[in-house]
Amino acid sequence: MLKFFFKKNFCDGWDNLFFIMVSNIGVIALLAGFGFLIRLAGSVNVLSMFGVIVLATGVLMSFVFAWGANARKIADFNSPSVQLFFRSLKESWRTGFLFGLMLGLFAVVCVVAISYYLSMAFSGSTIGLFFCMLITVFALVCVMAMQWFVPLYFLQEENDFRKCFKKSFIIFFDNAAFSFAMLIYNLVLLAISFIAFFLIPGINGITLSNMNALRLRLYKYDWLEEHPDYMNNRDKRADVPWDDLLADDKESLGPRKFTSFIFPWK
């Protein structure tokens, strides 16, 4: 499944390269403005800086969340649109803002806690080292789980904030290795984004990556519902017939030879 995901995600990103780049410009502008505000708040006191970081993350995620509707469109082999973004922003900004507040607050708490216990560890405290490692592992698990929050909201329309939060952890614990692989993949995309000044793939490209990944992964649960004897058997759950489940998507994507990326008219 991973091999097909890498191919599909690259093709989707390439086919919508211009749209993703333009949409990332708005995100870059927000990041630049928030960076200035955070620096300004930091000159006042640390508490003000943390408050601005949390609020800024909330606003940023409102826009990223709204772009999730276009990510869903692209993942479904459809064309994105500016109109869909603004319509989605109107409908989902509250959920995105709340999600961003949660992420911002979580990041601030983790940074403060890890810094505190790390300083204890450097002073020779075993307890400080233990709690530092414990918080780091906990934060890592949460980050891997939260990769699925935005995709769950758009792929399953019945999900509200609470259900997305709960299902994100369910997806993670049932697919820990896959979630870890996606974290590594997204970190690679993030590194490329730094080199490309966040124009491509950028935050919106990473959102598309998570959308594509979960969209394909959910085929597994549709199949398990049709085969309940596999549901509670952990040995059998690994025997998912991915070739059959991905057949339609492979046909829709096509062979996509290398020359087609450079000469799309051929």
PDB file of C-alpha atoms in Angstrom:
ATOM      1  CA  MET A   1       0.000   0.000   0.000  1.00  0.00           C
ATOM      2  CA  LEU A   2       2.799   2.417   0.879  1.00  0.00           C
ATOM      3  CA  LYS A   3       4.357   2.117  -2.572  1.00  0.00           C
ATOM      4  CA  PHE A   4       1.098   3.095  -4.259  1.00  0.00           C
ATOM      5  CA  PHE A   5       0.533   5.891  -1.741  1.00  0.00           C
ATOM      6  CA  PHE A   6       3.934   7.437  -2.517  1.00  0.00           C
ATOM      7  CA  LYS A   7       3.175   7.313  -6.231  1.00  0.00           C
ATOM      8  CA  LYS A   8      -0.356   8.712  -5.916  1.00  0.00           C
ATOM      9  CA  ASN A   9       0.639  11.469  -3.533  1.00  0.00           C
ATOM     10  CA  PHE A  10       3.473  12.576  -5.819  1.00  0.00           C
ATOM     11  CA  CYS A  11       1.176  12.532  -8.851  1.00  0.00           C
ATOM     12  CA  ASP A  12      -1.545  14.474  -7.040  1.00  0.00           C
ATOM     13  CA  GLY A  13       0.983  17.040  -5.867  1.00  0.00           C
ATOM     14  CA  TRP A  14       2.504  17.381  -9.340  1.00  0.00           C
ATOM     15  CA  ASP A  15      -0.851  17.659 -11.112  1.00  0.00           C
ATOM     16  CA  ASN A  16      -1.954  20.409  -8.700  1.00  0.00           C
ATOM     17  CA  LEU A  17       1.448  22.009  -8.240  1.00  0.00           C
ATOM     18  CA  PHE A  18       0.398  25.552  -9.126  1.00  0.00           C
ATOM     19  CA  PHE A  19      -2.721  25.467  -6.957  1.00  0.00           C
ATOM     20  CA  ILE A  20      -0.763  24.158  -3.959  1.00  0.00           C
ATOM     21  CA  MET A  21       1.956  26.792  -4.416  1.00  0.00           C
ATOM     22  CA  VAL A  22      -0.554  29.644  -4.611  1.00  0.00           C
ATOM     23  CA  SER A  23      -2.465  28.370  -1.581  1.00  0.00           C
ATOM     24  CA  ASN A  24       0.798  28.084   0.355  1.00  0.00           C
ATOM     25  CA  ILE A  25       1.538  31.758  -0.273  1.00  0.00           C
ATOM     26  CA  GLY A  26      -1.352  32.640   2.024  1.00  0.00           C
ATOM     27  CA  VAL A  27       0.023  30.315   4.693  1.00  0.00           C
ATOM     28  CA  ILE A  28       3.494  31.859   4.328  1.00  0.00           C
ATOM     29  CA  ALA A  29       2.020  35.343   4.740  1.00  0.00           C
ATOM     30  CA  LEU A  30       0.262  34.227   7.929  1.00  0.00           C
ATOM     31  CA  LEU A  31       3.447  32.638   9.264  1.00  0.00           C
ATOM     32  CA  ALA A  32       5.422  35.818   8.565  1.00  0.00           C
ATOM     33  CA  GLY A  33       2.824  37.977  10.322  1.00  0.00           C
ATOM     34  CA  PHE A  34       2.601  35.633  13.290  1.00  0.00           C
ATOM     35  CA  GLY A  35       6.389  35.472  13.510  1.00  0.00           C
ATOM     36  CA  PHE A  36       6.503  39.249  13.871  1.00  0.00           C
ATOM     37  CA  LEU A  37       3.747  39.226  16.520  1.00  0.00           C
ATOM     38  CA  ILE A  38       5.425  36.428  18.474  1.00  0.00           C
ATOM     39  CA  ARG A  39       8.724  38.291  18.448  1.00  0.00           C
ATOM     40  CA  LEU A  40       6.977  41.460  19.561  1.00  0.00           C
ATOM     41  CA  ALA A  41       5.156  39.624  22.357  1.00  0.00           C
ATOM     42  CA  GLY A  42       8.423  37.998  23.397  1.00  0.00           C
ATOM     43  CA  SER A  43       9.926  41.414  24.015  1.00  0.00           C
ATOM     44  CA  VAL A  44       7.185  41.999  26.603  1.00  0.00           C
ATOM     45  CA  ASN A  45       7.332  38.712  28.525  1.00  0.00           C
ATOM     46  CA  VAL A  46       7.370  34.966  27.986  1.00  0.00           C
ATOM     47  CA  LEU A  47       3.728  34.527  28.986  1.00  0.00           C
ATOM     48  CA  SER A  48       2.584  36.967  26.298  1.00  0.00           C
ATOM     49  CA  MET A  49       4.692  35.169  23.723  1.00  0.00           C
ATOM     50  CA  PHE A  50       3.143  31.820  24.636  1.00  0.00           C
ATOM     51  CA  GLY A  51      -0.338  33.334  24.430  1.00  0.00           C
ATOM     52  CA  VAL A  52       0.315  34.718  20.943  1.00  0.00           C
ATOM     53  CA  ILE A  53       1.744  31.350  19.829  1.00  0.00           C
ATOM     54  CA  VAL A  54      -1.419  29.536  20.935  1.00  0.00           C
ATOM     55  CA  LEU A  55      -3.751  32.074  19.271  1.00  0.00           C
ATOM     56  CA  ALA A  56      -1.642  32.188  16.118  1.00  0.00           C
ATOM     57  CA  THR A  57      -1.736  28.398  15.841  1.00  0.00           C
ATOM     58  CA  GLY A  58      -5.521  28.535  16.155  1.00  0.00           C
ATOM     59  CA  VAL A  59      -5.862  31.052  13.311  1.00  0.00           C
ATOM     60  CA  LEU A  60      -3.343  29.218  11.132  1.00  0.00           C
ATOM     61  CA  MET A  61      -5.097  25.882  11.565  1.00  0.00           C
ATOM     62  CA  SER A  62      -8.429  27.478  10.625  1.00  0.00           C
ATOM     63  CA  PHE A  63      -6.997  28.154   7.165  1.00  0.00           C
ATOM     64  CA  VAL A  64      -5.193  24.802   6.931  1.00  0.00           C
ATOM     65  CA  PHE A  65      -8.384  23.067   8.029  1.00  0.00           C
ATOM     66  CA  ALA A  66     -10.383  24.870   5.339  1.00  0.00           C
ATOM     67  CA  TRP A  67      -7.870  23.721   2.719  1.00  0.00           C
ATOM     68  CA  GLY A  68      -8.605  20.165   3.807  1.00  0.00           C
ATOM     69  CA  ALA A  69     -11.748  20.249   1.664  1.00  0.00           C
ATOM     70  CA  ASN A  70      -9.599  20.779  -1.438  1.00  0.00           C
ATOM     71  CA  ALA A  71      -7.174  18.102  -0.245  1.00  0.00           C
ATOM     72  CA  ARG A  72     -10.135  15.712  -0.148  1.00  0.00           C
ATOM     73  CA  LYS A  73     -11.114  16.759  -3.678  1.00  0.00           C
ATOM     74  CA  ILE A  74      -7.603  16.137  -4.985  1.00  0.00           C
ATOM     75  CA  ALA A  75      -7.348  12.790  -3.184  1.00  0.00           C
ATOM     76  CA  ASP A  76     -10.625  11.763  -4.849  1.00  0.00           C
ATOM     77  CA  PHE A  77      -9.191  12.523  -8.329  1.00  0.00           C
ATOM     78  CA  ASN A  78     -11.181  15.765  -8.608  1.00  0.00           C
ATOM     79  CA  SER A  79     -10.100  19.360  -9.193  1.00  0.00           C
ATOM     80  CA  PRO A  80      -9.647  21.838  -6.315  1.00  0.00           C
ATOM     81  CA  SER A  81     -11.133  25.318  -6.387  1.00  0.00           C
ATOM     82  CA  VAL A  82     -10.781  28.657  -4.604  1.00  0.00           C
ATOM     83  CA  GLN A  83     -14.543  28.779  -4.065  1.00  0.00           C
ATOM     84  CA  LEU A  84     -14.442  25.491  -2.161  1.00  0.00           C
ATOM     85  CA  PHE A  85     -11.729  26.865   0.124  1.00  0.00           C
ATOM     86  CA  PHE A  86     -13.793  29.889   1.165  1.00  0.00           C
ATOM     87  CA  ARG A  87     -16.935  27.799   1.529  1.00  0.00           C
ATOM     88  CA  SER A  88     -15.042  25.343   3.711  1.00  0.00           C
ATOM     89  CA  LEU A  89     -13.497  28.185   5.720  1.00  0.00           C
ATOM     90  CA  LYS A  90     -16.972  29.476   6.537  1.00  0.00           C
ATOM     91  CA  GLU A  91     -18.187  26.040   7.622  1.00  0.00           C
ATOM     92  CA  SER A  92     -15.147  24.653   9.457  1.00  0.00           C
ATOM     93  CA  TRP A  93     -13.157  27.584  10.863  1.00  0.00           C
ATOM     94  CA  ARG A  94     -14.419  27.003  14.408  1.00  0.00           C
ATOM     95  CA  THR A  95     -13.287  23.384  14.427  1.00  0.00           C
ATOM     96  CA  GLY A  96      -9.964  24.353  12.856  1.00  0.00           C
ATOM     97  CA  PHE A  97      -9.448  27.184  15.345  1.00  0.00           C
ATOM     98  CA  LEU A  98     -10.198  24.913  18.298  1.00  0.00           C
ATOM     99  CA  PHE A  99      -7.875  22.254  16.891  1.00  0.00           C
ATOM    100  CA  GLY A 100      -5.144  24.874  16.477  1.00  0.00           C
ATOM    101  CA  LEU A 101      -5.619  26.151  20.020  1.00  0.00           C
ATOM    102  CA  MET A 102      -5.262  22.607  21.283  1.00  0.00           C
ATOM    103  CA  LEU A 103      -2.088  22.047  19.244  1.00  0.00           C
ATOM    104  CA  GLY A 104      -0.588  25.373  20.273  1.00  0.00           C
ATOM    105  CA  LEU A 105      -1.300  24.843  23.955  1.00  0.00           C
ATOM    106  CA  PHE A 106      -0.003  21.273  23.773  1.00  0.00           C
ATOM    107  CA  ALA A 107       3.217  22.433  22.076  1.00  0.00           C
ATOM    108  CA  VAL A 108       3.819  25.170  24.666  1.00  0.00           C
ATOM    109  CA  VAL A 109       3.210  22.815  27.603  1.00  0.00           C
ATOM    110  CA  CYS A 110       5.497  20.161  26.115  1.00  0.00           C
ATOM    111  CA  VAL A 111       8.308  22.630  25.399  1.00  0.00           C
ATOM    112  CA  VAL A 112       8.144  24.079  28.896  1.00  0.00           C
ATOM    113  CA  ALA A 113       7.934  20.658  30.564  1.00  0.00           C
ATOM    114  CA  ILE A 114      10.726  19.107  28.486  1.00  0.00           C
ATOM    115  CA  SER A 115      12.968  22.140  29.056  1.00  0.00           C
ATOM    116  CA  TYR A 116      12.374  21.948  32.805  1.00  0.00           C
ATOM    117  CA  TYR A 117      13.050  18.230  33.140  1.00  0.00           C
ATOM    118  CA  LEU A 118      15.950  18.416  30.685  1.00  0.00           C
ATOM    119  CA  SER A 119      17.649  20.985  32.888  1.00  0.00           C
ATOM    120  CA  MET A 120      17.147  18.607  35.821  1.00  0.00           C
ATOM    121  CA  ALA A 121      18.663  15.779  33.768  1.00  0.00           C
ATOM    122  CA  PHE A 122      21.729  17.897  32.963  1.00  0.00           C
ATOM    123  CA  SER A 123      22.107  18.475  36.686  1.00  0.00           C
ATOM    124  CA  GLY A 124      22.377  14.724  37.169  1.00  0.00           C
ATOM    125  CA  SER A 125      18.771  13.985  38.123  1.00  0.00           C
ATOM    126  CA  THR A 126      17.571  10.538  37.027  1.00  0.00           C
ATOM    127  CA  ILE A 127      13.965  11.556  37.679  1.00  0.00           C
ATOM    128  CA  GLY A 128      14.407  14.555  35.383  1.00  0.00           C
ATOM    129  CA  LEU A 129      15.734  12.321  32.598  1.00  0.00           C
ATOM    130  CA  PHE A 130      12.883   9.837  33.104  1.00  0.00           C
ATOM    131  CA  PHE A 131      10.147  12.483  32.876  1.00  0.00           C
ATOM    132  CA  CYS A 132      11.864  14.149  29.937  1.00  0.00           C
ATOM    133  CA  MET A 133      11.831  10.869  28.013  1.00  0.00           C
ATOM    134  CA  LEU A 134       8.274  10.101  29.116  1.00  0.00           C
ATOM    135  CA  ILE A 135       6.931  13.462  27.924  1.00  0.00           C
ATOM    136  CA  THR A 136       8.860  13.173  24.661  1.00  0.00           C
ATOM    137  CA  VAL A 137       7.369   9.747  23.918  1.00  0.00           C
ATOM    138  CA  PHE A 138       3.893  10.987  24.865  1.00  0.00           C
ATOM    139  CA  ALA A 139       4.284  14.021  22.594  1.00  0.00           C
ATOM    140  CA  LEU A 140       5.489  11.809  19.744  1.00  0.00           C
ATOM    141  CA  VAL A 141       2.458   9.539  20.073  1.00  0.00           C
ATOM    142  CA  CYS A 142       0.122  12.543  20.076  1.00  0.00           C
ATOM    143  CA  VAL A 143       1.793  14.033  16.997  1.00  0.00           C
ATOM    144  CA  MET A 144       1.469  10.749  15.096  1.00  0.00           C
ATOM    145  CA  ALA A 145      -2.184  10.447  16.109  1.00  0.00           C
ATOM    146  CA  MET A 146      -3.054  14.051  15.229  1.00  0.00           C
ATOM    147  CA  GLN A 147      -1.860  13.486  11.664  1.00  0.00           C
ATOM    148  CA  TRP A 148      -5.263  11.913  11.093  1.00  0.00           C
ATOM    149  CA  PHE A 149      -7.446  14.628  12.647  1.00  0.00           C
ATOM    150  CA  VAL A 150      -7.988  16.828   9.567  1.00  0.00           C
ATOM    151  CA  PRO A 151      -8.437  13.885   7.149  1.00  0.00           C
ATOM    152  CA  LEU A 152     -10.972  12.251   9.466  1.00  0.00           C
ATOM    153  CA  TYR A 153     -13.030  15.443   9.519  1.00  0.00           C
ATOM    154  CA  PHE A 154     -13.329  15.562   5.732  1.00  0.00           C
ATOM    155  CA  LEU A 155     -13.339  11.863   4.862  1.00  0.00           C
ATOM    156  CA  GLN A 156     -16.081  11.010   7.364  1.00  0.00           C
ATOM    157  CA  GLU A 157     -18.650  13.771   7.428  1.00  0.00           C
ATOM    158  CA  GLU A 158     -20.321  12.530  10.609  1.00  0.00           C
ATOM    159  CA  ASN A 159     -17.211  13.313  12.646  1.00  0.00           C
ATOM    160  CA  ASP A 160     -17.200  16.329  14.941  1.00  0.00           C
ATOM    161  CA  PHE A 161     -14.243  17.562  17.009  1.00  0.00           C
ATOM    162  CA  ARG A 162     -14.656  14.928  19.720  1.00  0.00           C
ATOM    163  CA  LYS A 163     -15.037  12.044  17.275  1.00  0.00           C
ATOM    164  CA  CYS A 164     -12.044  13.179  15.213  1.00  0.00           C
ATOM    165  CA  PHE A 165      -9.921  13.362  18.350  1.00  0.00           C
ATOM    166  CA  LYS A 166     -11.005   9.909  19.530  1.00  0.00           C
ATOM    167  CA  LYS A 167     -10.703   8.239  16.137  1.00  0.00           C
ATOM    168  CA  SER A 168      -7.259   9.768  15.557  1.00  0.00           C
ATOM    169  CA  PHE A 169      -5.891   7.745  18.450  1.00  0.00           C
ATOM    170  CA  ILE A 170      -7.839   4.660  17.382  1.00  0.00           C
ATOM    171  CA  ILE A 171      -6.281   4.891  13.911  1.00  0.00           C
ATOM    172  CA  PHE A 172      -2.838   5.392  15.422  1.00  0.00           C
ATOM    173  CA  PHE A 173      -2.937   2.463  17.844  1.00  0.00           C
ATOM    174  CA  ASP A 174      -4.330   0.161  15.142  1.00  0.00           C
ATOM    175  CA  ASN A 175      -1.754   1.369  12.599  1.00  0.00           C
ATOM    176  CA  ALA A 176       1.254   2.396  14.701  1.00  0.00           C
ATOM    177  CA  ALA A 177       3.894   1.372  12.143  1.00  0.00           C
ATOM    178  CA  PHE A 178       2.003   3.086   9.320  1.00  0.00           C
ATOM    179  CA  SER A 179       1.578   6.250  11.425  1.00  0.00           C
ATOM    180  CA  PHE A 180       5.298   6.268  12.192  1.00  0.00           C
ATOM    181  CA  ALA A 181       6.118   5.827   8.490  1.00  0.00           C
ATOM    182  CA  MET A 182       3.850   8.768   7.702  1.00  0.00           C
ATOM    183  CA  LEU A 183       5.571  10.882  10.343  1.00  0.00           C
ATOM    184  CA  ILE A 184       8.957  10.203   8.730  1.00  0.00           C
ATOM    185  CA  TYR A 185       7.502  10.914   5.275  1.00  0.00           C
ATOM    186  CA  ASN A 186       5.966  14.185   6.467  1.00  0.00           C
ATOM    187  CA  LEU A 187       9.255  15.215   8.081  1.00  0.00           C
ATOM    188  CA  VAL A 188      10.938  14.666   4.713  1.00  0.00           C
ATOM    189  CA  LEU A 189       8.255  16.835   3.087  1.00  0.00           C
ATOM    190  CA  LEU A 190       8.857  19.440   5.782  1.00  0.00           C
ATOM    191  CA  ALA A 191      12.595  19.437   5.045  1.00  0.00           C
ATOM    192  CA  ILE A 192      11.865  19.901   1.329  1.00  0.00           C
ATOM    193  CA  SER A 193       9.489  22.719   2.260  1.00  0.00           C
ATOM    194  CA  PHE A 194      12.272  24.547   4.098  1.00  0.00           C
ATOM    195  CA  ILE A 195      14.458  24.323   1.006  1.00  0.00           C
ATOM    196  CA  ALA A 196      11.595  25.519  -1.224  1.00  0.00           C
ATOM    197  CA  PHE A 197      10.651  28.411   1.131  1.00  0.00           C
ATOM    198  CA  PHE A 198       7.452  26.558   2.063  1.00  0.00           C
ATOM    199  CA  LEU A 199       6.000  27.018  -1.412  1.00  0.00           C
ATOM    200  CA  ILE A 200       6.019  23.304  -2.165  1.00  0.00           C
ATOM    201  CA  PRO A 201       4.913  20.988  -0.723  1.00  0.00           C
ATOM    202  CA  GLY A 202       4.419  23.286   2.265  1.00  0.00           C
ATOM    203  CA  ILE A 203       1.800  22.873   4.950  1.00  0.00           C
ATOM    204  CA  ASN A 204      -0.982  22.343   2.431  1.00  0.00           C
ATOM    205  CA  GLY A 205       1.046  19.703   0.629  1.00  0.00           C
ATOM    206  CA  ILE A 206       1.567  17.867   3.911  1.00  0.00           C
ATOM    207  CA  THR A 207      -2.181  18.102   4.547  1.00  0.00           C
ATOM    208  CA  LEU A 208      -2.744  16.469   1.155  1.00  0.00           C
ATOM    209  CA  SER A 209      -0.247  13.763   2.111  1.00  0.00           C
ATOM    210  CA  ASN A 210      -2.199  12.877   5.258  1.00  0.00           C
ATOM    211  CA  MET A 211      -5.486  12.990   3.352  1.00  0.00           C
ATOM    212  CA  ASN A 212      -4.230  10.585   0.701  1.00  0.00           C
ATOM    213  CA  ALA A 213      -2.747   8.253   3.299  1.00  0.00           C
ATOM    214  CA  LEU A 214      -5.870   7.960   5.421  1.00  0.00           C
ATOM    215  CA  ARG A 215      -8.198   7.772   2.433  1.00  0.00           C
ATOM    216  CA  LEU A 216      -6.362   4.658   1.255  1.00  0.00           C
ATOM    217  CA  ARG A 217      -5.997   3.242   4.757  1.00  0.00           C
ATOM    218  CA  LEU A 218      -9.731   3.442   5.408  1.00  0.00           C
ATOM    219  CA  TYR A 219     -10.293   0.828   2.702  1.00  0.00           C
ATOM    220  CA  LYS A 220      -8.989  -1.611   5.274  1.00  0.00           C
ATOM    221  CA  TYR A 221     -11.886  -0.894   7.640  1.00  0.00           C
ATOM    222  CA  ASP A 222     -14.502  -1.115   4.900  1.00  0.00           C
ATOM    223  CA  TRP A 223     -13.090  -4.539   4.054  1.00  0.00           C
ATOM    224  CA  LEU A 224     -13.040  -5.641   7.708  1.00  0.00           C
ATOM    225  CA  GLU A 225     -16.706  -4.711   8.080  1.00  0.00           C
ATOM    226  CA  GLU A 226     -17.472  -7.045   5.194  1.00  0.00           C
ATOM    227  CA  HIS A 227     -15.320  -9.780   6.780  1.00  0.00           C
ATOM    228  CA  PRO A 228     -16.161  -9.727  10.503  1.00  0.00           C
ATOM    229  CA  ASP A 229     -14.260 -12.970  11.143  1.00  0.00           C
ATOM    230  CA  TYR A 230     -11.053 -10.993  10.534  1.00  0.00           C
ATOM    231  CA  MET A 231     -12.054  -8.095  12.792  1.00  0.00           C
ATOM    232  CA  ASN A 232     -11.109  -9.591  16.161  1.00  0.00           C
ATOM    233  CA  ASN A 233      -8.287 -11.806  14.937  1.00  0.00           C
ATOM    234  CA  ARG A 234      -5.017  -9.844  15.018  1.00  0.00           C
ATOM    235  CA  ASP A 235      -3.225 -12.439  12.906  1.00  0.00           C
ATOM    236  CA  LYS A 236      -5.858 -12.335  10.188  1.00  0.00           C
ATOM    237  CA  ARG A 237      -6.166  -8.504  10.318  1.00  0.00           C
ATOM    238  CA  ALA A 238      -2.736  -8.285   8.717  1.00  0.00           C
ATOM    239  CA  ASP A 239      -3.938 -10.231   5.677  1.00  0.00           C
ATOM    240  CA  VAL A 240      -5.654  -7.292   4.013  1.00  0.00           C
ATOM    241  CA  PRO A 241      -5.856  -7.801   0.211  1.00  0.00           C
ATOM    242  CA  TRP A 242      -4.447  -4.394  -0.680  1.00  0.00           C
ATOM    243  CA  ASP A 243      -4.036  -5.195  -4.372  1.00  0.00           C
ATOM    244  CA  ASP A 244      -7.775  -5.783  -4.682  1.00  0.00           C
ATOM    245  CA  LEU A 245      -8.727  -2.818  -2.503  1.00  0.00           C
ATOM    246  CA  LEU A 246      -6.521  -0.408  -4.454  1.00  0.00           C
ATOM    247  CA  ALA A 247      -7.431  -1.729  -7.902  1.00  0.00           C
ATOM    248  CA  ASP A 248      -9.883   1.081  -8.738  1.00  0.00           C
ATOM    249  CA  ASP A 249      -7.485   3.779  -7.569  1.00  0.00           C
ATOM    250  CA  LYS A 250      -4.630   2.254  -9.557  1.00  0.00           C
ATOM    251  CA  GLU A 251      -6.817   2.231 -12.637  1.00  0.00           C
ATOM    252  CA  SER A 252      -7.866   5.854 -12.065  1.00  0.00           C
ATOM    253  CA  LEU A 253      -4.277   6.977 -11.561  1.00  0.00           C
ATOM    254  CA  GLY A 254      -2.977   5.097 -14.583  1.00  0.00           C
ATOM    255  CA  PRO A 255       0.602   4.010 -15.323  1.00  0.00           C
ATOM    256  CA  ARG A 256       2.015   7.602 -15.247  1.00  0.00           C
ATOM    257  CA  LYS A 257       5.365   7.183 -16.946  1.00  0.00           C
ATOM    258  CA  PHE A 258       8.172   9.604 -16.068  1.00  0.00           C
ATOM    259  CA  THR A 259       7.901  11.435 -19.391  1.00  0.00           C
ATOM    260  CA  SER A 260       4.264  12.283 -18.621  1.00  0.00           C
ATOM    261  CA  PHE A 261       5.376  14.560 -15.791  1.00  0.00           C
ATOM    262  CA  ILE A 262       7.634  16.582 -18.058  1.00  0.00           C
ATOM    263  CA  PHE A 263       5.500  16.341 -21.221  1.00  0.00           C
ATOM    264  CA  PRO A 264       1.916  16.056 -19.931  1.00  0.00           C
ATOM    265  CA  TRP A 265       0.472  16.434 -23.430  1.00  0.00           C
ATOM    266  CA  LYS A 266       2.034  13.141 -24.557  1.00  0.00           C
TER     267      LYS A 266
END
